[in-house]
Short mmCIF file of N, CA, C and O in Angstrom, two decimals:
data_model
loop_
_atom_site.label_atom_id
_atom_site.label_comp_id
_atom_site.label_asym_id
_atom_site.label_seq_id
_atom_site.Cartn_x
_atom_site.Cartn_y
_atom_site.Cartn_z
N MET A 1171 0.64 -1.17 0.28
CA MET A 1171 -0.11 -0.26 0.18
C MET A 1171 0.64 1.37 0.00
O MET A 1171 0.51 2.29 -0.57
N ARG A 1172 2.23 1.03 0.48
CA ARG A 1172 2.89 2.40 0.48
C ARG A 1172 3.37 2.53 -0.75
O ARG A 1172 3.32 3.59 -0.78
N ALA A 1173 3.70 1.67 -1.50
CA ALA A 1173 3.83 1.94 -2.77
C ALA A 1173 3.07 2.76 -3.74
O ALA A 1173 3.18 3.57 -4.50
N ASN A 1174 1.67 2.41 -3.41
CA ASN A 1174 0.71 3.28 -4.19
C ASN A 1174 0.45 4.52 -3.64
O ASN A 1174 0.09 5.12 -4.66
N VAL A 1175 0.57 4.71 -2.65
CA VAL A 1175 0.43 6.30 -2.18
C VAL A 1175 1.67 7.04 -2.45
O VAL A 1175 1.20 8.29 -2.94
N ILE A 1176 2.74 6.62 -2.57
CA ILE A 1176 3.69 7.52 -2.94
C ILE A 1176 3.45 7.67 -4.45
O ILE A 1176 3.82 8.42 -5.10
N LEU A 1177 3.22 6.71 -5.19
CA LEU A 1177 2.57 6.75 -6.28
C LEU A 1177 1.82 8.04 -6.79
O LEU A 1177 1.65 8.54 -7.79
N PHE A 1178 0.58 7.58 -5.74
CA PHE A 1178 -0.26 8.95 -6.00
C PHE A 1178 0.18 10.48 -5.57
O PHE A 1178 -0.37 10.86 -6.40
N TRP A 1179 1.14 10.39 -4.87
CA TRP A 1179 1.59 11.78 -4.34
C TRP A 1179 2.43 12.33 -5.31
O TRP A 1179 2.75 13.49 -6.41
N VAL A 1180 3.37 11.22 -6.18
CA VAL A 1180 3.89 11.34 -7.47
C VAL A 1180 3.40 12.03 -8.58
O VAL A 1180 3.38 13.25 -9.28
N LEU A 1181 1.89 11.30 -8.76
CA LEU A 1181 1.08 11.45 -9.91
C LEU A 1181 0.31 12.88 -9.43
O LEU A 1181 0.25 13.77 -10.13
N THR A 1182 0.04 12.97 -7.87
CA THR A 1182 -0.22 14.86 -7.77
C THR A 1182 0.95 15.90 -8.30
O THR A 1182 0.20 16.97 -8.62
N GLY A 1183 2.00 15.33 -7.99
CA GLY A 1183 2.81 16.30 -8.01
C GLY A 1183 2.95 16.65 -9.66
O GLY A 1183 3.09 18.07 -10.30
N PHE A 1184 2.77 15.48 -10.61
CA PHE A 1184 2.73 15.56 -11.57
C PHE A 1184 1.47 16.43 -12.60
O PHE A 1184 2.18 17.39 -13.37
N PHE A 1185 0.76 16.04 -11.93
CA PHE A 1185 -0.42 17.19 -12.16
C PHE A 1185 -0.80 18.74 -11.91
O PHE A 1185 -0.85 19.75 -12.83
N ALA A 1186 0.07 18.88 -10.60
CA ALA A 1186 0.55 20.09 -10.22
C ALA A 1186 1.40 20.73 -11.50
O ALA A 1186 1.39 21.90 -11.70
N LEU A 1187 2.64 20.31 -11.78
CA LEU A 1187 3.68 20.71 -12.58
C LEU A 1187 3.15 20.72 -14.04
O LEU A 1187 2.90 21.94 -14.51
N SER A 1188 2.35 19.96 -14.64
CA SER A 1188 1.43 19.95 -15.81
C SER A 1188 0.69 21.53 -15.89
O SER A 1188 0.19 21.96 -16.76
N ALA A 1189 -0.07 21.41 -14.63
CA ALA A 1189 -1.08 22.52 -14.62
C ALA A 1189 -0.29 24.03 -14.54
O ALA A 1189 -0.74 24.74 -15.61
N ALA A 1190 0.72 24.49 -14.30
CA ALA A 1190 1.68 25.10 -14.06
C ALA A 1190 2.36 25.73 -16.06
O ALA A 1190 2.14 26.67 -16.15
N VAL A 1191 2.60 24.25 -16.21
CA VAL A 1191 2.92 24.60 -17.50
C VAL A 1191 2.23 24.77 -18.37
O VAL A 1191 2.14 25.67 -19.76
N TYR A 1192 0.50 24.24 -18.17
CA TYR A 1192 -0.33 24.77 -19.13
C TYR A 1192 -0.56 26.04 -18.96
O TYR A 1192 -0.97 26.78 -20.13
N ILE A 1193 -0.26 26.98 -17.70
CA ILE A 1193 -0.93 27.98 -17.86
C ILE A 1193 0.11 29.03 -18.09
O ILE A 1193 -0.68 29.91 -19.14
N PHE A 1194 1.06 28.61 -18.44
CA PHE A 1194 2.30 29.59 -18.47
C PHE A 1194 1.76 29.26 -20.40
O PHE A 1194 2.23 30.17 -21.07
N TRP A 1195 2.00 28.13 -20.76
CA TRP A 1195 1.67 27.60 -22.24
C TRP A 1195 0.50 28.37 -22.82
O TRP A 1195 0.55 28.93 -24.18
N THR A 1196 -0.59 28.40 -22.31
CA THR A 1196 -1.55 29.39 -22.95
C THR A 1196 -2.09 30.50 -22.75
O THR A 1196 -2.35 31.39 -23.58
N THR A 1197 -0.75 31.48 -21.89
CA THR A 1197 -0.76 32.70 -21.70
C THR A 1197 0.27 33.20 -22.68
O THR A 1197 -0.05 34.40 -23.18
N ILE A 1198 1.00 32.73 -23.05
CA ILE A 1198 1.94 33.05 -24.33
C ILE A 1198 1.71 33.08 -25.50
O ILE A 1198 2.21 32.99 -26.70
N ASP A 1199 0.47 32.42 -25.59
CA ASP A 1199 -0.08 31.90 -27.17
C ASP A 1199 -0.42 33.32 -27.97
O ASP A 1199 -1.20 34.11 -27.10
N GLU A 1200 0.22 33.66 -29.12
CA GLU A 1200 -0.49 34.89 -29.47
C GLU A 1200 -1.75 34.99 -30.27
O GLU A 1200 -2.34 35.77 -30.40
N ASN A 1201 -2.47 33.60 -30.63
CA ASN A 1201 -3.92 33.66 -31.26
C ASN A 1201 -4.83 34.03 -30.13
O ASN A 1201 -5.92 34.69 -30.31
N GLU A 1202 -4.76 33.17 -28.92
CA GLU A 1202 -6.02 33.78 -27.83
C GLU A 1202 -4.94 34.09 -26.26
O GLU A 1202 -4.42 33.19 -25.89
N PRO A 1203 -4.84 34.75 -25.79
CA PRO A 1203 -4.14 35.77 -25.03
C PRO A 1203 -5.20 35.61 -24.02
O PRO A 1203 -6.26 35.26 -24.24
N GLY A 1204 -4.33 35.17 -22.61
CA GLY A 1204 -4.82 34.69 -21.72
C GLY A 1204 -4.83 33.37 -21.07
O GLY A 1204 -4.66 32.52 -22.22
N VAL A 1205 -5.50 32.88 -20.05
CA VAL A 1205 -5.57 31.63 -19.83
C VAL A 1205 -7.00 30.50 -20.51
O VAL A 1205 -8.07 31.44 -20.49
N GLU A 1206 -6.34 29.62 -20.85
CA GLU A 1206 -7.68 28.34 -21.26
C GLU A 1206 -8.13 27.72 -19.99
O GLU A 1206 -7.46 26.95 -19.70
N TRP A 1207 -9.36 28.15 -19.57
CA TRP A 1207 -9.92 27.89 -18.12
C TRP A 1207 -10.32 26.45 -18.44
O TRP A 1207 -10.03 25.25 -17.16
N VAL A 1208 -10.85 25.88 -19.48
CA VAL A 1208 -11.19 24.63 -19.51
C VAL A 1208 -10.29 23.39 -19.15
O VAL A 1208 -10.23 22.39 -18.38
N GLY A 1209 -8.78 23.36 -19.85
CA GLY A 1209 -8.09 22.36 -19.40
C GLY A 1209 -7.38 22.52 -18.24
O GLY A 1209 -7.03 21.80 -17.44
N LEU A 1210 -7.16 24.17 -17.98
CA LEU A 1210 -6.38 24.05 -16.57
C LEU A 1210 -7.12 23.62 -15.20
O LEU A 1210 -6.87 22.94 -14.72
N VAL A 1211 -8.77 23.77 -15.78
CA VAL A 1211 -9.48 23.50 -14.32
C VAL A 1211 -9.64 21.63 -14.88
O VAL A 1211 -9.55 21.05 -13.52
N ALA A 1212 -9.45 21.29 -15.79
CA ALA A 1212 -9.31 19.54 -15.78
C ALA A 1212 -8.27 19.09 -15.42
O ALA A 1212 -8.12 17.97 -14.55
N ILE A 1213 -7.27 19.87 -15.40
CA ILE A 1213 -5.76 19.24 -15.11
C ILE A 1213 -5.40 19.44 -13.74
O ILE A 1213 -5.70 18.60 -12.49
N SER A 1214 -6.54 20.50 -12.90
CA SER A 1214 -6.01 21.00 -11.87
C SER A 1214 -6.95 19.93 -10.93
O SER A 1214 -6.69 19.09 -9.68
N LEU A 1215 -8.06 19.82 -11.12
CA LEU A 1215 -8.81 18.73 -10.38
C LEU A 1215 -8.36 17.18 -10.75
O LEU A 1215 -8.60 16.56 -9.81
N SER A 1216 -7.56 16.83 -11.57
CA SER A 1216 -7.18 15.86 -11.67
C SER A 1216 -5.83 15.55 -10.82
O SER A 1216 -6.10 14.48 -10.11
N GLY A 1217 -4.93 16.80 -10.29
CA GLY A 1217 -4.26 16.71 -9.25
C GLY A 1217 -5.30 16.27 -7.75
O GLY A 1217 -4.73 16.26 -7.35
N VAL A 1218 -6.08 17.20 -7.71
CA VAL A 1218 -6.75 17.07 -6.36
C VAL A 1218 -7.42 16.21 -6.42
O VAL A 1218 -7.17 15.18 -5.28
N LEU A 1219 -7.66 15.30 -7.36
CA LEU A 1219 -8.24 13.87 -7.29
C LEU A 1219 -7.18 12.78 -6.53
O LEU A 1219 -7.44 11.92 -5.84
N SER A 1220 -6.42 12.95 -7.59
CA SER A 1220 -5.33 12.15 -7.06
C SER A 1220 -4.63 12.37 -5.31
O SER A 1220 -4.10 11.46 -5.09
N ALA A 1221 -4.46 13.38 -5.12
CA ALA A 1221 -3.98 14.13 -3.90
C ALA A 1221 -4.64 13.45 -3.05
O ALA A 1221 -4.46 12.79 -1.63
N PHE A 1222 -6.43 13.80 -3.15
CA PHE A 1222 -7.12 12.66 -2.01
C PHE A 1222 -7.57 10.88 -2.59
O PHE A 1222 -7.28 10.76 -0.94
N ILE A 1223 -6.82 10.97 -3.32
CA ILE A 1223 -6.55 9.26 -3.07
C ILE A 1223 -5.66 8.79 -2.53
O ILE A 1223 -5.44 8.07 -1.48
N ALA A 1224 -4.42 9.72 -2.51
CA ALA A 1224 -3.60 9.46 -2.01
C ALA A 1224 -3.16 9.74 -0.59
O ALA A 1224 -2.69 8.63 0.25
N PHE A 1225 -3.76 10.41 -0.12
CA PHE A 1225 -4.50 10.94 1.18
C PHE A 1225 -5.48 9.98 2.17
O PHE A 1225 -5.01 9.18 2.99
N TYR A 1226 -6.37 9.51 1.18
CA TYR A 1226 -6.99 8.00 1.54
C TYR A 1226 -6.28 6.79 1.74
O TYR A 1226 -6.42 5.92 3.17
N LEU A 1227 -5.40 6.52 1.07
CA LEU A 1227 -4.25 5.29 0.71
C LEU A 1227 -3.65 5.17 2.46
O LEU A 1227 -3.45 4.44 2.75
N GLY A 1228 -2.85 6.48 2.16
CA GLY A 1228 -2.03 6.96 3.39
C GLY A 1228 -2.66 6.47 4.83
O GLY A 1228 -1.95 6.22 5.60
N ARG A 1229 -4.15 7.58 4.87
CA ARG A 1229 -4.92 7.05 6.40
C ARG A 1229 -5.21 5.80 6.42
O ARG A 1229 -4.61 4.87 7.57
N VAL A 1230 -5.15 5.03 5.34
CA VAL A 1230 -5.49 3.29 5.99
C VAL A 1230 -4.43 2.76 6.09
O VAL A 1230 -4.80 1.77 6.89
N HIS A 1231 -3.87 2.66 5.18
CA HIS A 1231 -2.12 2.48 5.54
C HIS A 1231 -1.36 2.63 7.15
O HIS A 1231 -1.01 1.73 7.80
N LYS A 1232 -1.60 3.66 7.25
CA LYS A 1232 -1.35 3.92 8.75
C LYS A 1232 -2.34 3.62 9.68
O LYS A 1232 -1.77 3.14 10.67
N GLU A 1233 -3.74 3.60 9.58
CA GLU A 1233 -4.77 2.88 10.60
C GLU A 1233 -4.80 1.29 10.50
O GLU A 1233 -4.36 0.69 11.69
N GLN A 1234 -4.53 0.69 9.53
CA GLN A 1234 -4.59 -1.00 9.47
C GLN A 1234 -2.96 -1.66 9.87
O GLN A 1234 -3.30 -2.25 10.13
N GLY A 1235 -2.07 -0.74 8.84
CA GLY A 1235 -0.38 -1.12 9.16
C GLY A 1235 -0.48 -2.52 8.58
O GLY A 1235 0.80 -3.05 8.49
N GLY A 1236 -1.06 -3.02 7.58
CA GLY A 1236 -0.78 -4.09 6.64
C GLY A 1236 -0.16 -4.08 5.49
O GLY A 1236 0.08 -2.75 5.15
N GLU A 1237 1.31 -4.49 5.31
CA GLU A 1237 2.30 -4.65 4.40
C GLU A 1237 2.12 -5.16 3.27
O GLU A 1237 1.72 -6.71 3.10
N LEU A 1238 1.60 -4.74 1.85
CA LEU A 1238 1.22 -5.78 0.72
C LEU A 1238 2.69 -6.32 0.28
O LEU A 1238 3.84 -5.55 0.75
N PRO A 1239 2.46 -7.23 -0.55
CA PRO A 1239 4.22 -7.82 -0.74
C PRO A 1239 4.90 -7.00 -1.82
O PRO A 1239 5.89 -7.24 -1.55
N GLU A 1240 4.17 -6.15 -2.70
CA GLU A 1240 5.07 -5.08 -3.06
C GLU A 1240 6.04 -4.14 -2.28
O GLU A 1240 6.61 -2.86 -2.78
N ASP A 1241 5.09 -3.62 -1.04
CA ASP A 1241 6.02 -2.97 0.02
C ASP A 1241 7.10 -3.72 0.40
O ASP A 1241 8.06 -3.01 1.04
N ARG A 1242 7.37 -4.63 0.38
CA ARG A 1242 8.57 -5.82 1.04
C ARG A 1242 9.51 -5.92 -0.04
O ARG A 1242 9.07 -6.51 -1.07
N LEU A 1243 10.98 -5.89 0.42
CA LEU A 1243 12.28 -5.96 -0.58
C LEU A 1243 12.63 -7.34 -0.43
O LEU A 1243 12.54 -7.90 -1.67
N ASP A 1244 11.82 -8.46 0.84
CA ASP A 1244 12.16 -9.50 0.13
C ASP A 1244 10.70 -10.19 -0.19
O ASP A 1244 11.21 -11.71 -0.08
N ALA A 1245 10.13 -9.67 -0.57
CA ALA A 1245 8.70 -10.68 -1.32
C ALA A 1245 9.02 -11.18 -2.65
O ALA A 1245 10.10 -10.72 -3.17
N ASN A 1246 8.42 -12.12 -2.89
CA ASN A 1246 8.50 -13.10 -4.13
C ASN A 1246 7.61 -12.35 -4.83
O ASN A 1246 6.56 -12.31 -4.91
N ILE A 1247 7.54 -12.77 -6.32
CA ILE A 1247 6.34 -12.77 -7.20
C ILE A 1247 5.04 -13.60 -6.82
O ILE A 1247 4.20 -12.72 -6.67
N ASP A 1248 5.38 -14.60 -6.36
CA ASP A 1248 4.35 -15.52 -5.99
C ASP A 1248 3.27 -15.32 -4.23
O ASP A 1248 2.40 -15.25 -4.76
N ASP A 1249 4.08 -14.25 -3.60
CA ASP A 1249 3.40 -13.78 -2.72
C ASP A 1249 2.23 -12.77 -2.72
O ASP A 1249 1.11 -12.80 -2.37
N GLY A 1250 2.00 -11.98 -3.95
CA GLY A 1250 1.21 -11.51 -4.37
C GLY A 1250 0.07 -11.76 -5.51
O GLY A 1250 -0.82 -11.59 -5.82
N ASP A 1251 0.28 -13.30 -5.64
CA ASP A 1251 -0.45 -13.90 -6.63
C ASP A 1251 -1.49 -14.84 -6.06
O ASP A 1251 -1.26 -15.29 -5.31
N ALA A 1252 -2.56 -14.27 -6.20
CA ALA A 1252 -3.85 -14.30 -5.57
C ALA A 1252 -4.69 -15.58 -6.74
O ALA A 1252 -4.44 -15.15 -7.70
N GLU A 1253 -5.34 -16.02 -5.92
CA GLU A 1253 -6.14 -17.47 -6.91
C GLU A 1253 -6.97 -16.25 -7.36
O GLU A 1253 -8.03 -15.50 -6.84
N LEU A 1254 -7.70 -16.44 -8.79
CA LEU A 1254 -8.28 -15.64 -9.64
C LEU A 1254 -9.71 -15.99 -9.63
O LEU A 1254 -10.92 -15.40 -10.04
N GLY A 1255 -9.76 -17.50 -9.45
CA GLY A 1255 -10.56 -18.36 -9.70
C GLY A 1255 -10.55 -19.47 -10.61
O GLY A 1255 -9.45 -19.81 -11.42
N PHE A 1256 -11.29 -19.97 -11.36
CA PHE A 1256 -11.18 -21.14 -12.42
C PHE A 1256 -12.10 -20.75 -13.67
O PHE A 1256 -13.15 -20.71 -13.73
N PHE A 1257 -11.36 -20.89 -14.65
CA PHE A 1257 -11.86 -20.82 -15.74
C PHE A 1257 -10.75 -22.14 -16.71
O PHE A 1257 -10.22 -22.41 -16.88
N SER A 1258 -12.20 -22.32 -17.46
CA SER A 1258 -12.29 -23.56 -18.61
C SER A 1258 -11.18 -23.23 -19.91
O SER A 1258 -11.77 -21.91 -20.79
N PRO A 1259 -10.07 -23.50 -20.10
CA PRO A 1259 -9.56 -23.18 -21.08
C PRO A 1259 -10.22 -23.70 -22.47
O PRO A 1259 -9.58 -23.00 -23.42
N TRP A 1260 -10.86 -24.60 -22.23
CA TRP A 1260 -11.16 -25.32 -23.94
C TRP A 1260 -12.98 -24.46 -24.31
O TRP A 1260 -13.38 -24.52 -25.15
N SER A 1261 -13.38 -23.35 -23.32
CA SER A 1261 -14.62 -22.83 -23.38
C SER A 1261 -14.85 -21.49 -24.40
O SER A 1261 -13.69 -20.84 -24.37
N TRP A 1262 -15.71 -21.89 -25.27
CA TRP A 1262 -15.88 -20.65 -26.10
C TRP A 1262 -16.69 -19.59 -25.68
O TRP A 1262 -17.29 -18.46 -26.46
N TRP A 1263 -17.78 -20.11 -24.79
CA TRP A 1263 -18.73 -19.26 -24.33
C TRP A 1263 -18.51 -17.79 -23.98
O TRP A 1263 -19.06 -16.88 -24.27
N PRO A 1264 -17.13 -17.57 -23.55
CA PRO A 1264 -16.57 -15.89 -22.96
C PRO A 1264 -16.95 -15.62 -24.45
O PRO A 1264 -17.26 -14.05 -24.54
N ILE A 1265 -15.96 -15.89 -25.29
CA ILE A 1265 -15.66 -15.38 -26.28
C ILE A 1265 -16.71 -14.77 -27.31
O ILE A 1265 -17.21 -13.70 -28.10
N MET A 1266 -18.19 -15.93 -27.09
CA MET A 1266 -19.77 -15.60 -27.82
C MET A 1266 -20.04 -14.53 -26.82
O MET A 1266 -20.63 -13.45 -27.55
N LEU A 1267 -20.22 -14.37 -25.71
CA LEU A 1267 -20.69 -13.46 -24.72
C LEU A 1267 -19.71 -12.26 -25.09
O LEU A 1267 -20.77 -11.07 -25.19
N ALA A 1268 -18.71 -12.11 -25.17
CA ALA A 1268 -17.71 -10.67 -25.61
C ALA A 1268 -18.58 -10.38 -26.76
O ALA A 1268 -18.60 -8.93 -27.15
N GLY A 1269 -18.69 -10.93 -28.22
CA GLY A 1269 -18.87 -10.67 -29.50
C GLY A 1269 -20.27 -10.47 -29.10
O GLY A 1269 -20.82 -9.14 -29.74
N SER A 1270 -21.31 -10.61 -28.24
CA SER A 1270 -22.64 -10.30 -28.32
C SER A 1270 -22.71 -9.10 -27.82
O SER A 1270 -23.39 -8.50 -28.12
N ALA A 1271 -22.16 -8.74 -26.26
CA ALA A 1271 -21.89 -7.50 -26.29
C ALA A 1271 -21.32 -6.69 -26.92
O ALA A 1271 -21.58 -5.15 -26.70
N ALA A 1272 -20.05 -7.02 -27.25
CA ALA A 1272 -19.88 -5.66 -28.47
C ALA A 1272 -21.08 -5.51 -29.33
O ALA A 1272 -21.00 -4.23 -30.19
N LEU A 1273 -21.65 -6.27 -29.71
CA LEU A 1273 -22.71 -6.06 -30.58
C LEU A 1273 -23.92 -5.01 -30.21
O LEU A 1273 -24.41 -4.15 -30.74
N ALA A 1274 -24.13 -5.44 -28.66
CA ALA A 1274 -25.36 -4.48 -28.42
C ALA A 1274 -24.61 -3.09 -28.11
O ALA A 1274 -25.64 -2.12 -28.23
N PHE A 1275 -23.57 -3.10 -27.43
CA PHE A 1275 -22.81 -1.79 -27.36
C PHE A 1275 -23.05 -1.15 -29.09
O PHE A 1275 -22.83 -0.02 -28.90
N LEU A 1276 -22.43 -1.68 -30.18
CA LEU A 1276 -22.51 -1.35 -31.02
C LEU A 1276 -24.00 -0.90 -31.85
O LEU A 1276 -24.13 0.67 -31.98
N GLY A 1277 -24.93 -1.28 -31.00
CA GLY A 1277 -26.58 -0.78 -31.57
C GLY A 1277 -26.60 0.26 -30.56
O GLY A 1277 -27.44 1.01 -31.19
N LEU A 1278 -26.22 0.46 -29.39
CA LEU A 1278 -26.21 1.62 -28.55
C LEU A 1278 -25.59 2.70 -29.34
O LEU A 1278 -26.09 3.90 -29.25
N ALA A 1279 -24.76 2.34 -29.64
CA ALA A 1279 -23.75 3.61 -30.53
C ALA A 1279 -24.42 4.39 -31.95
O ALA A 1279 -24.26 5.06 -32.25
N VAL A 1280 -24.81 3.10 -32.91
CA VAL A 1280 -25.05 3.47 -34.20
C VAL A 1280 -26.82 3.14 -34.11
O VAL A 1280 -27.39 3.98 -34.80
N GLY A 1281 -26.96 2.45 -34.17
CA GLY A 1281 -28.98 2.13 -33.84
C GLY A 1281 -29.21 1.21 -32.96
O GLY A 1281 -29.04 0.47 -32.52
N VAL A 1282 -30.50 1.95 -32.34
CA VAL A 1282 -30.97 0.96 -31.18
C VAL A 1282 -31.73 -0.65 -31.72
O VAL A 1282 -31.53 -1.82 -30.93
N TRP A 1283 -32.15 -0.64 -33.00
CA TRP A 1283 -32.31 -1.56 -33.54
C TRP A 1283 -31.46 -2.95 -33.67
O TRP A 1283 -32.04 -4.37 -32.97
N ILE A 1284 -30.17 -2.41 -33.54
CA ILE A 1284 -29.00 -3.77 -33.27
C ILE A 1284 -28.72 -4.02 -32.10
O ILE A 1284 -28.70 -5.45 -31.84
N THR A 1285 -29.35 -3.63 -31.15
CA THR A 1285 -28.95 -3.97 -29.71
C THR A 1285 -30.39 -5.08 -29.67
O THR A 1285 -30.16 -5.60 -28.85
N PHE A 1286 -31.23 -4.59 -29.92
CA PHE A 1286 -32.42 -5.81 -29.92
C PHE A 1286 -32.19 -7.16 -30.55
O PHE A 1286 -32.76 -7.91 -30.21
N LEU A 1287 -31.36 -6.82 -31.84
CA LEU A 1287 -30.82 -8.04 -32.34
C LEU A 1287 -29.75 -8.73 -31.49
O LEU A 1287 -29.40 -10.27 -31.65
N ALA A 1288 -29.04 -8.27 -30.56
CA ALA A 1288 -27.94 -8.95 -30.13
C ALA A 1288 -28.58 -9.32 -28.37
O ALA A 1288 -27.84 -10.17 -27.67
N ILE A 1289 -29.67 -9.03 -28.13
CA ILE A 1289 -30.49 -9.50 -26.67
C ILE A 1289 -30.50 -11.45 -26.77
O ILE A 1289 -29.84 -12.13 -25.65
N GLY A 1290 -30.46 -11.82 -28.12
CA GLY A 1290 -30.90 -13.56 -28.25
C GLY A 1290 -29.61 -14.43 -28.01
O GLY A 1290 -29.20 -15.06 -26.78
N PRO A 1291 -28.47 -13.23 -28.88
CA PRO A 1291 -27.23 -14.27 -28.67
C PRO A 1291 -26.26 -13.84 -27.00
O PRO A 1291 -26.02 -14.52 -26.59
N ILE A 1292 -26.90 -12.64 -26.77
CA ILE A 1292 -26.29 -12.71 -25.00
C ILE A 1292 -26.86 -13.44 -24.08
O ILE A 1292 -26.10 -13.92 -23.15
N LEU A 1293 -28.47 -13.81 -24.54
CA LEU A 1293 -28.91 -14.56 -23.71
C LEU A 1293 -28.60 -16.09 -23.82
O LEU A 1293 -28.46 -16.96 -22.86
N VAL A 1294 -28.23 -16.75 -24.83
CA VAL A 1294 -27.96 -17.96 -25.44
C VAL A 1294 -25.93 -18.03 -24.71
O VAL A 1294 -25.97 -19.13 -24.12
N SER A 1295 -25.15 -17.30 -24.90
CA SER A 1295 -23.91 -17.19 -24.52
C SER A 1295 -23.91 -17.09 -22.88
O SER A 1295 -23.46 -17.71 -22.41
N LEU A 1296 -24.80 -16.40 -22.36
CA LEU A 1296 -24.90 -16.62 -20.72
C LEU A 1296 -25.40 -17.96 -19.95
O LEU A 1296 -24.77 -18.19 -19.32
N VAL A 1297 -26.51 -18.28 -21.14
CA VAL A 1297 -26.70 -19.63 -20.21
C VAL A 1297 -26.10 -20.67 -20.46
O VAL A 1297 -25.55 -21.56 -20.02
N GLY A 1298 -24.98 -20.63 -21.68
CA GLY A 1298 -24.42 -21.87 -22.27
C GLY A 1298 -23.30 -21.72 -21.12
O GLY A 1298 -22.61 -22.56 -20.80
N TRP A 1299 -22.37 -20.45 -20.99
CA TRP A 1299 -21.49 -20.14 -20.03
C TRP A 1299 -21.55 -20.94 -18.77
O TRP A 1299 -20.94 -21.39 -18.01
N VAL A 1300 -22.71 -20.43 -18.28
CA VAL A 1300 -23.12 -20.73 -16.70
C VAL A 1300 -23.27 -22.36 -16.71
O VAL A 1300 -22.98 -22.61 -15.53
N TYR A 1301 -23.96 -22.94 -17.60
CA TYR A 1301 -24.54 -24.25 -17.25
C TYR A 1301 -23.56 -25.25 -18.55
O TYR A 1301 -23.76 -26.17 -18.86
N GLU A 1302 -22.01 -24.71 -18.71
CA GLU A 1302 -21.67 -25.38 -19.23
C GLU A 1302 -21.39 -27.02 -18.89
O GLU A 1302 -20.44 -27.82 -19.47
N TYR A 1303 -20.73 -27.10 -17.21
CA TYR A 1303 -20.62 -27.90 -16.89
C TYR A 1303 -21.78 -29.09 -16.70
O TYR A 1303 -21.55 -29.77 -15.73
N TYR A 1304 -22.96 -28.79 -16.81
CA TYR A 1304 -24.10 -29.24 -16.80
C TYR A 1304 -24.34 -30.46 -17.43
O TYR A 1304 -24.99 -31.36 -17.28
N ARG A 1305 -23.57 -30.41 -18.67
CA ARG A 1305 -23.84 -30.94 -19.80
C ARG A 1305 -22.50 -31.85 -20.78
O ARG A 1305 -21.40 -30.87 -20.81
N GLY A 1306 -22.84 -32.56 -21.51
CA GLY A 1306 -21.45 -32.53 -22.53
C GLY A 1306 -20.65 -33.83 -21.63
O GLY A 1306 -20.87 -34.41 -20.65
N ASN A 1307 -19.44 -33.51 -22.22
CA ASN A 1307 -18.22 -34.53 -21.64
C ASN A 1307 -17.87 -33.85 -20.00
O ASN A 1307 -17.42 -34.87 -19.69
N PHE A 1308 -17.89 -32.85 -20.34
CA PHE A 1308 -17.40 -32.14 -18.54
C PHE A 1308 -18.74 -31.89 -17.71
O PHE A 1308 -18.48 -31.38 -16.99
N ALA A 1309 -19.78 -32.68 -17.89
CA ALA A 1309 -20.69 -33.11 -16.59
C ALA A 1309 -20.51 -33.31 -15.65
O ALA A 1309 -20.10 -34.10 -15.37
N ARG A 1310 -20.89 -33.10 -14.51
CA ARG A 1310 -20.53 -32.93 -13.06
C ARG A 1310 -21.75 -33.67 -12.16
O ARG A 1310 -22.36 -33.27 -12.50
#
């Protein structure tokens, strides 16, 4: 957690420096004299947000005192490797579900009627993925 706190404080400094450079850069512009406020506010608020996150993570680390594997110098790579779950290496259902979801989001972007066409494949893919161990060669 300490590494994350340091990373976010560095990010806060980066955004503060970027805001200062942005103020200078936009004031010396010949075409538009003055500060361009939209970019300045966006960069400044990004710095404020990263400072909030760094402060929060620092307080949590101080109160809980837990050390993550990336904070210790004697840690191995396997120390931070958590169990992510069981995934079937032969399953085609996640690929079909991703394609169906992509079709649905394409429909939201292009035309809503395409989303209605994607509802069927989404349901079939979701049911197939959930129940793939209940039928066929891998039934339990």
